[in-house]
XYZ file of C-alpha atoms in Angstrom:
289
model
C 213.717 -53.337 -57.705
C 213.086 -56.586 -59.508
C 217.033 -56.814 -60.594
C 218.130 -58.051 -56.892
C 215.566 -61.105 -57.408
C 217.357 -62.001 -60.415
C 219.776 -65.401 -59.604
C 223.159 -66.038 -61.658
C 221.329 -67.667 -64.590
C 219.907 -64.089 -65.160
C 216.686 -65.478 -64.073
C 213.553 -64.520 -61.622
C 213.268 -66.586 -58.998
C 209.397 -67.429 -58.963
C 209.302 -67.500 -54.970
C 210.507 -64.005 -55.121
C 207.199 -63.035 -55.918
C 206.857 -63.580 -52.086
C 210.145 -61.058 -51.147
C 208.857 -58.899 -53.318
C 205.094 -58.208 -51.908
C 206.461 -58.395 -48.381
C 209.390 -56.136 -48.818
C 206.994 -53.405 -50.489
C 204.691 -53.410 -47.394
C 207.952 -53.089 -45.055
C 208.602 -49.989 -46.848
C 205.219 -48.406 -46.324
C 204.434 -49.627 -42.937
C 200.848 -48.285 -42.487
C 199.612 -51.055 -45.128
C 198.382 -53.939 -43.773
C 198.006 -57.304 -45.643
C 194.918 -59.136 -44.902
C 196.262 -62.397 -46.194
C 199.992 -63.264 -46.102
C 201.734 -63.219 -49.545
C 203.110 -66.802 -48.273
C 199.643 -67.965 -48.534
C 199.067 -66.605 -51.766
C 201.882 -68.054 -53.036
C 201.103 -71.401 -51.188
C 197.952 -71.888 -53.165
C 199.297 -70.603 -56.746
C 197.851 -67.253 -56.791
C 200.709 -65.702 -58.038
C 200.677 -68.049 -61.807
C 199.036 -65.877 -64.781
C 198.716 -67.567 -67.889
C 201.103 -68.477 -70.715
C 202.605 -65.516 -72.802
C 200.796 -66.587 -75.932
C 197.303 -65.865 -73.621
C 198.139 -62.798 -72.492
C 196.785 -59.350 -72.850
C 199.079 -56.597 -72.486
C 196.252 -54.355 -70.749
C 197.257 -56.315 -67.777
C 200.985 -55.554 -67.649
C 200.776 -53.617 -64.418
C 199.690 -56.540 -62.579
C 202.796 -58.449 -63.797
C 206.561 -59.081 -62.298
C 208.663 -56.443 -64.310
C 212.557 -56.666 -65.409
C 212.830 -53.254 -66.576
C 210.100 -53.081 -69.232
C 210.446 -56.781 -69.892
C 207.526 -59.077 -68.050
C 208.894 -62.143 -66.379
C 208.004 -65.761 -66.678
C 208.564 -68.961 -64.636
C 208.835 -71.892 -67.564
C 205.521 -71.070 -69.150
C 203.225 -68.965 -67.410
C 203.148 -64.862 -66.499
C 203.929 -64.015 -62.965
C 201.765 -62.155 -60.784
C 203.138 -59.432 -59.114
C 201.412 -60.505 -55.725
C 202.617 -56.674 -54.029
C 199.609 -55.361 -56.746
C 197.649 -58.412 -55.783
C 197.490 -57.508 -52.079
C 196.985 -53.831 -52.589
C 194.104 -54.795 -55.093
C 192.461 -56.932 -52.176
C 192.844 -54.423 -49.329
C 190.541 -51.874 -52.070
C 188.041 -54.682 -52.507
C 187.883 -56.044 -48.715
C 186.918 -52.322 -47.507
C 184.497 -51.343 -50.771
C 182.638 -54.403 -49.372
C 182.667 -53.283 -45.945
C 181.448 -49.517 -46.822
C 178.950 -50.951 -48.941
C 178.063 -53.630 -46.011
C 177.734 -50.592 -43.664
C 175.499 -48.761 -45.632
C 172.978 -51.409 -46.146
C 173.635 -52.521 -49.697
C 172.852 -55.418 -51.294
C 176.709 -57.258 -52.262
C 175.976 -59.888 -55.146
C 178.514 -62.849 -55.445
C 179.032 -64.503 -58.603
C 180.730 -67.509 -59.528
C 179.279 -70.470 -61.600
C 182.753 -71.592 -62.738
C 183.916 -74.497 -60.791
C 181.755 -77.133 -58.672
C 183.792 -77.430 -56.019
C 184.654 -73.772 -55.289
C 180.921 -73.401 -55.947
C 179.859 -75.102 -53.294
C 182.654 -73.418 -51.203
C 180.736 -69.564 -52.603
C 177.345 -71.552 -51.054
C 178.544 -72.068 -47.747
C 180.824 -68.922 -47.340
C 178.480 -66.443 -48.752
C 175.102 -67.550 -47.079
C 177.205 -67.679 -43.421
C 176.958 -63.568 -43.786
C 173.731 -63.562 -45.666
C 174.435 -61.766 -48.503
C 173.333 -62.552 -52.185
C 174.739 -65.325 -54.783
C 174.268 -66.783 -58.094
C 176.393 -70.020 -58.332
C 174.759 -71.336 -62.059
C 174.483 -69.896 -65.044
C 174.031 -65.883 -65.375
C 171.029 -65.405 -66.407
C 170.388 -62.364 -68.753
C 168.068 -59.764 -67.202
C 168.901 -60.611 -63.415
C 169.620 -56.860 -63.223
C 168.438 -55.034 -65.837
C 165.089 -56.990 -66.472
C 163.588 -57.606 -63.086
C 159.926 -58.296 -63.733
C 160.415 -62.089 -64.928
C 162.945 -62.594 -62.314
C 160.574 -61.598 -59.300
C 157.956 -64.044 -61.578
C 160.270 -67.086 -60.920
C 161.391 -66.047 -57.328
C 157.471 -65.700 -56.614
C 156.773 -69.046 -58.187
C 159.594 -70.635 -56.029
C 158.363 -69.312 -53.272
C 155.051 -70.487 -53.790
C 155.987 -74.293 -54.407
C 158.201 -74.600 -51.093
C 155.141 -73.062 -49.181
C 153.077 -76.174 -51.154
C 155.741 -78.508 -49.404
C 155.574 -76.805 -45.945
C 152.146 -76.478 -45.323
C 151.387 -79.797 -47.160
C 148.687 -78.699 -49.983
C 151.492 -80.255 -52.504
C 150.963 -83.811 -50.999
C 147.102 -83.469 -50.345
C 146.008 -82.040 -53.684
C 148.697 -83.741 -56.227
C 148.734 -86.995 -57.967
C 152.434 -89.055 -57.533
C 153.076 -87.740 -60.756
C 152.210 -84.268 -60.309
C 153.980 -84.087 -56.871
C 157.224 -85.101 -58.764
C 156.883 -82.882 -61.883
C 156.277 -79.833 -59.535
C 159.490 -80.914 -56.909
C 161.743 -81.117 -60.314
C 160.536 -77.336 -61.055
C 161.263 -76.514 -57.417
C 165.005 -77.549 -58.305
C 165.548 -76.312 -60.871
C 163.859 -73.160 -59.743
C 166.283 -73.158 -56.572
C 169.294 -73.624 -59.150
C 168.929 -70.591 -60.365
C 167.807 -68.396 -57.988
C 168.207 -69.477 -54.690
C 170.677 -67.327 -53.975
C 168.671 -64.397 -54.447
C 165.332 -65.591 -53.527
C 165.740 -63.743 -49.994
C 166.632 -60.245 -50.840
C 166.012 -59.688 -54.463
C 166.810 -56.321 -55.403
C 169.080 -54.173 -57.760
C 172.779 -54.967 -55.854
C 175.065 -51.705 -54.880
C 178.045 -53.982 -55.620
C 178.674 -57.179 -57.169
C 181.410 -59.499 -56.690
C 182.900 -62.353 -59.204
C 185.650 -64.696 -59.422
C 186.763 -64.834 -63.056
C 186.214 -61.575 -65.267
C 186.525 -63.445 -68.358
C 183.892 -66.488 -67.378
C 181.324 -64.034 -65.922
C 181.951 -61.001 -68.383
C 178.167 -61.379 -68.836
C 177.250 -60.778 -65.255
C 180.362 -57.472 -65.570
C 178.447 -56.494 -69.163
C 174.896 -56.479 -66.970
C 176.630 -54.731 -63.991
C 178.047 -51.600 -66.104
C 175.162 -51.599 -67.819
C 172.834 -51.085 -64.564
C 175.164 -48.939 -63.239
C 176.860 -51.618 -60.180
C 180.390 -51.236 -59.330
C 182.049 -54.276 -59.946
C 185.256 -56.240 -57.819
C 186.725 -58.825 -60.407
C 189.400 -61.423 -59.810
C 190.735 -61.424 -63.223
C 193.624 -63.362 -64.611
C 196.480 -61.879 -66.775
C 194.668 -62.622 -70.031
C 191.975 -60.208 -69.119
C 190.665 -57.532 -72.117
C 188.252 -56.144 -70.346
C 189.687 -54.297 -67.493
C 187.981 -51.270 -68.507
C 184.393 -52.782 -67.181
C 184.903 -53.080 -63.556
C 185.687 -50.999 -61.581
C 188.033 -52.942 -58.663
C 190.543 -55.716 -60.449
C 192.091 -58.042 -58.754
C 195.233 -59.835 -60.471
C 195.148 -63.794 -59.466
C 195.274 -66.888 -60.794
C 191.670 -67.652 -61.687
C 192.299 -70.965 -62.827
C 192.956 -71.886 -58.965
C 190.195 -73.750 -56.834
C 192.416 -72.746 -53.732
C 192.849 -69.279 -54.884
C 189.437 -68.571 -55.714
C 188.527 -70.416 -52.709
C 190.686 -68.571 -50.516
C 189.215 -64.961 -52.058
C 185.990 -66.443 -51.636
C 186.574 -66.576 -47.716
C 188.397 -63.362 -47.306
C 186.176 -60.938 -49.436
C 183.302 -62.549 -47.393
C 185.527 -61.981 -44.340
C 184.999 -58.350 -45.091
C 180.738 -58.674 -43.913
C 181.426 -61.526 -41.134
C 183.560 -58.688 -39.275
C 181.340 -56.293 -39.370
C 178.621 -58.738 -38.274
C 181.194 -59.914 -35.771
C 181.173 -63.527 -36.505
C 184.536 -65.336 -36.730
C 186.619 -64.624 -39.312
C 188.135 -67.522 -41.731
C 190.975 -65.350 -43.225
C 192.135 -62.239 -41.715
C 194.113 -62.486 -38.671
C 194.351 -66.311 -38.804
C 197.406 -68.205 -39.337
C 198.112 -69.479 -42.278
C 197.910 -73.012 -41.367
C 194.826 -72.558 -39.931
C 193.263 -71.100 -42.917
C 190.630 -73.664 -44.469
C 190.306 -74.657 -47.962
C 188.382 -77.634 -50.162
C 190.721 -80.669 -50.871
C 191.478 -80.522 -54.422
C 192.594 -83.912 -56.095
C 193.549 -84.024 -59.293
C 191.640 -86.712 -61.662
C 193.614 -89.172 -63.647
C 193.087 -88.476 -67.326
């Protein structure tokens, strides 16, 4: 019941969200939280956006008065008890599509800095990324895909074996390294095991609803992190209600959805079963305007 969170100004505490979560997996005792609701808190997952943003398709993911949805100041809160549930469903769709030897496709090409974070976290288990721009076809429309893969391919095996430096001018050599990195941009996450995906993963369902739109299309499940201003719930398959506008959220999902693969690989895990101050994250610093 939301009502005994509710302090003498007839208001929600915000850092009830965190009561609430824990107290609902107290009651049910066989659910386990792979991330503590502290931490989630800790790094803002729990902040949807403002009321004028939101889209009421979403209002089971939100904290509830009765049929009223509750604010802090500004923003939507995120009920972080349907948060957690939502990332236990992901965390073991990833592992029963890990075991089965499918190819898991992360996407996120939002934010530099939690970018670089999908680079490192993703390619420690091996599985599949695009951290640029979606490009249209990368499912559905293989053919010129493989084309730029194979090219790729073919330029860093130039550089290797050292035909690039023996049979190009200077100016060739340089032309041909810029189309190696820009060739890499795009598809060096999936230069090593391009095929159709059996799942695909992304950190903002409204910024890559063109990599969801492609998914459906080819017929890929699809696990979303998805703020509360989402309209398009009804293209995934596996929604996760956060706060998308986070670097340390989307950061922190980043490491525990890859979690999922490192344990069944049995490398050391970064999230799950590690204490919250030992869980690491990018240093965000905010830029003076």
């Amino acid at each position: 019941m939301v009502s005994k969170y509710i302090n003498q100004d007839g208001k929600f505490a915000e850092a009830a969200v965190v009561s609430l979560a824990n107290d609902f997996f107290k009651k049910f005792g066989g659910a386990q939280k792979l991330v503590s609701a502290e931490k989630l808190y800790s790094v803002g997952a729990h902040i949807g956006k403002p009321k004028k943003f939101w889209s009421p398709l979403t209002k089971r993911f939100v904290v509830q008065d009765g049929n009223r949805a509750v604010f802090n100041k500004t923003n939507m809160l995120i009920n972080l008890q349907k948060t957690l549930v939502a990332i236990n469903n992901a965390y073991y769709k990833i592992q029963d599509t890990a075991k089965d030897g499918g190819i898991i496709l992360f996407v996120n090409t939002k934010s530099d800095i939690s970018n670089n974070f999908l680079i490192n976290r993703v390619s420690r288990v091996g599985a599949s990324y695009v951290n640029h721009r979606w490009l249209g076809g990368t499912l559905t429309n293989q053919t010129p895909i493989k084309n730029s893969i194979n090219k790729l391919a073919n330029i860093e095996m130039m550089i290797k074996n050292g035909e690039l430096q023996e049979k190009y001018s200077k100016k060739e050599q340089i032309k041909i390294i810029k189309q190696k990195d820009k060739l890499e941009k795009f598809f060096g996450g999936i230069k090593n095991n391009y095929r159709k995906p059996s799942l695909v993963v992304v950190f903002d369902s409204l910024h890559e609803k063109n990599a969801i739109i492609e998914s459906k299309k080819a017929g890929v499940p699809v696990i979303a992190l998805c703020n509360t201003d989402a309209g398009n719930l009804s293209d995934f398959e596996f929604p996760i209600p956060i706060n998308t506008g986070s670097i340390k959220t989307v950061s922190l999902m980043i490491s525990l959805l890859t979690d999922a693969i490192a344990e069944i690989a049995n490398l050391p895990l970064l999230v799950k079963g590690v204490a919250d101050d030992k869980i690491e994250l990018p240093v965000v610093t905010k830029t003076k305007k």
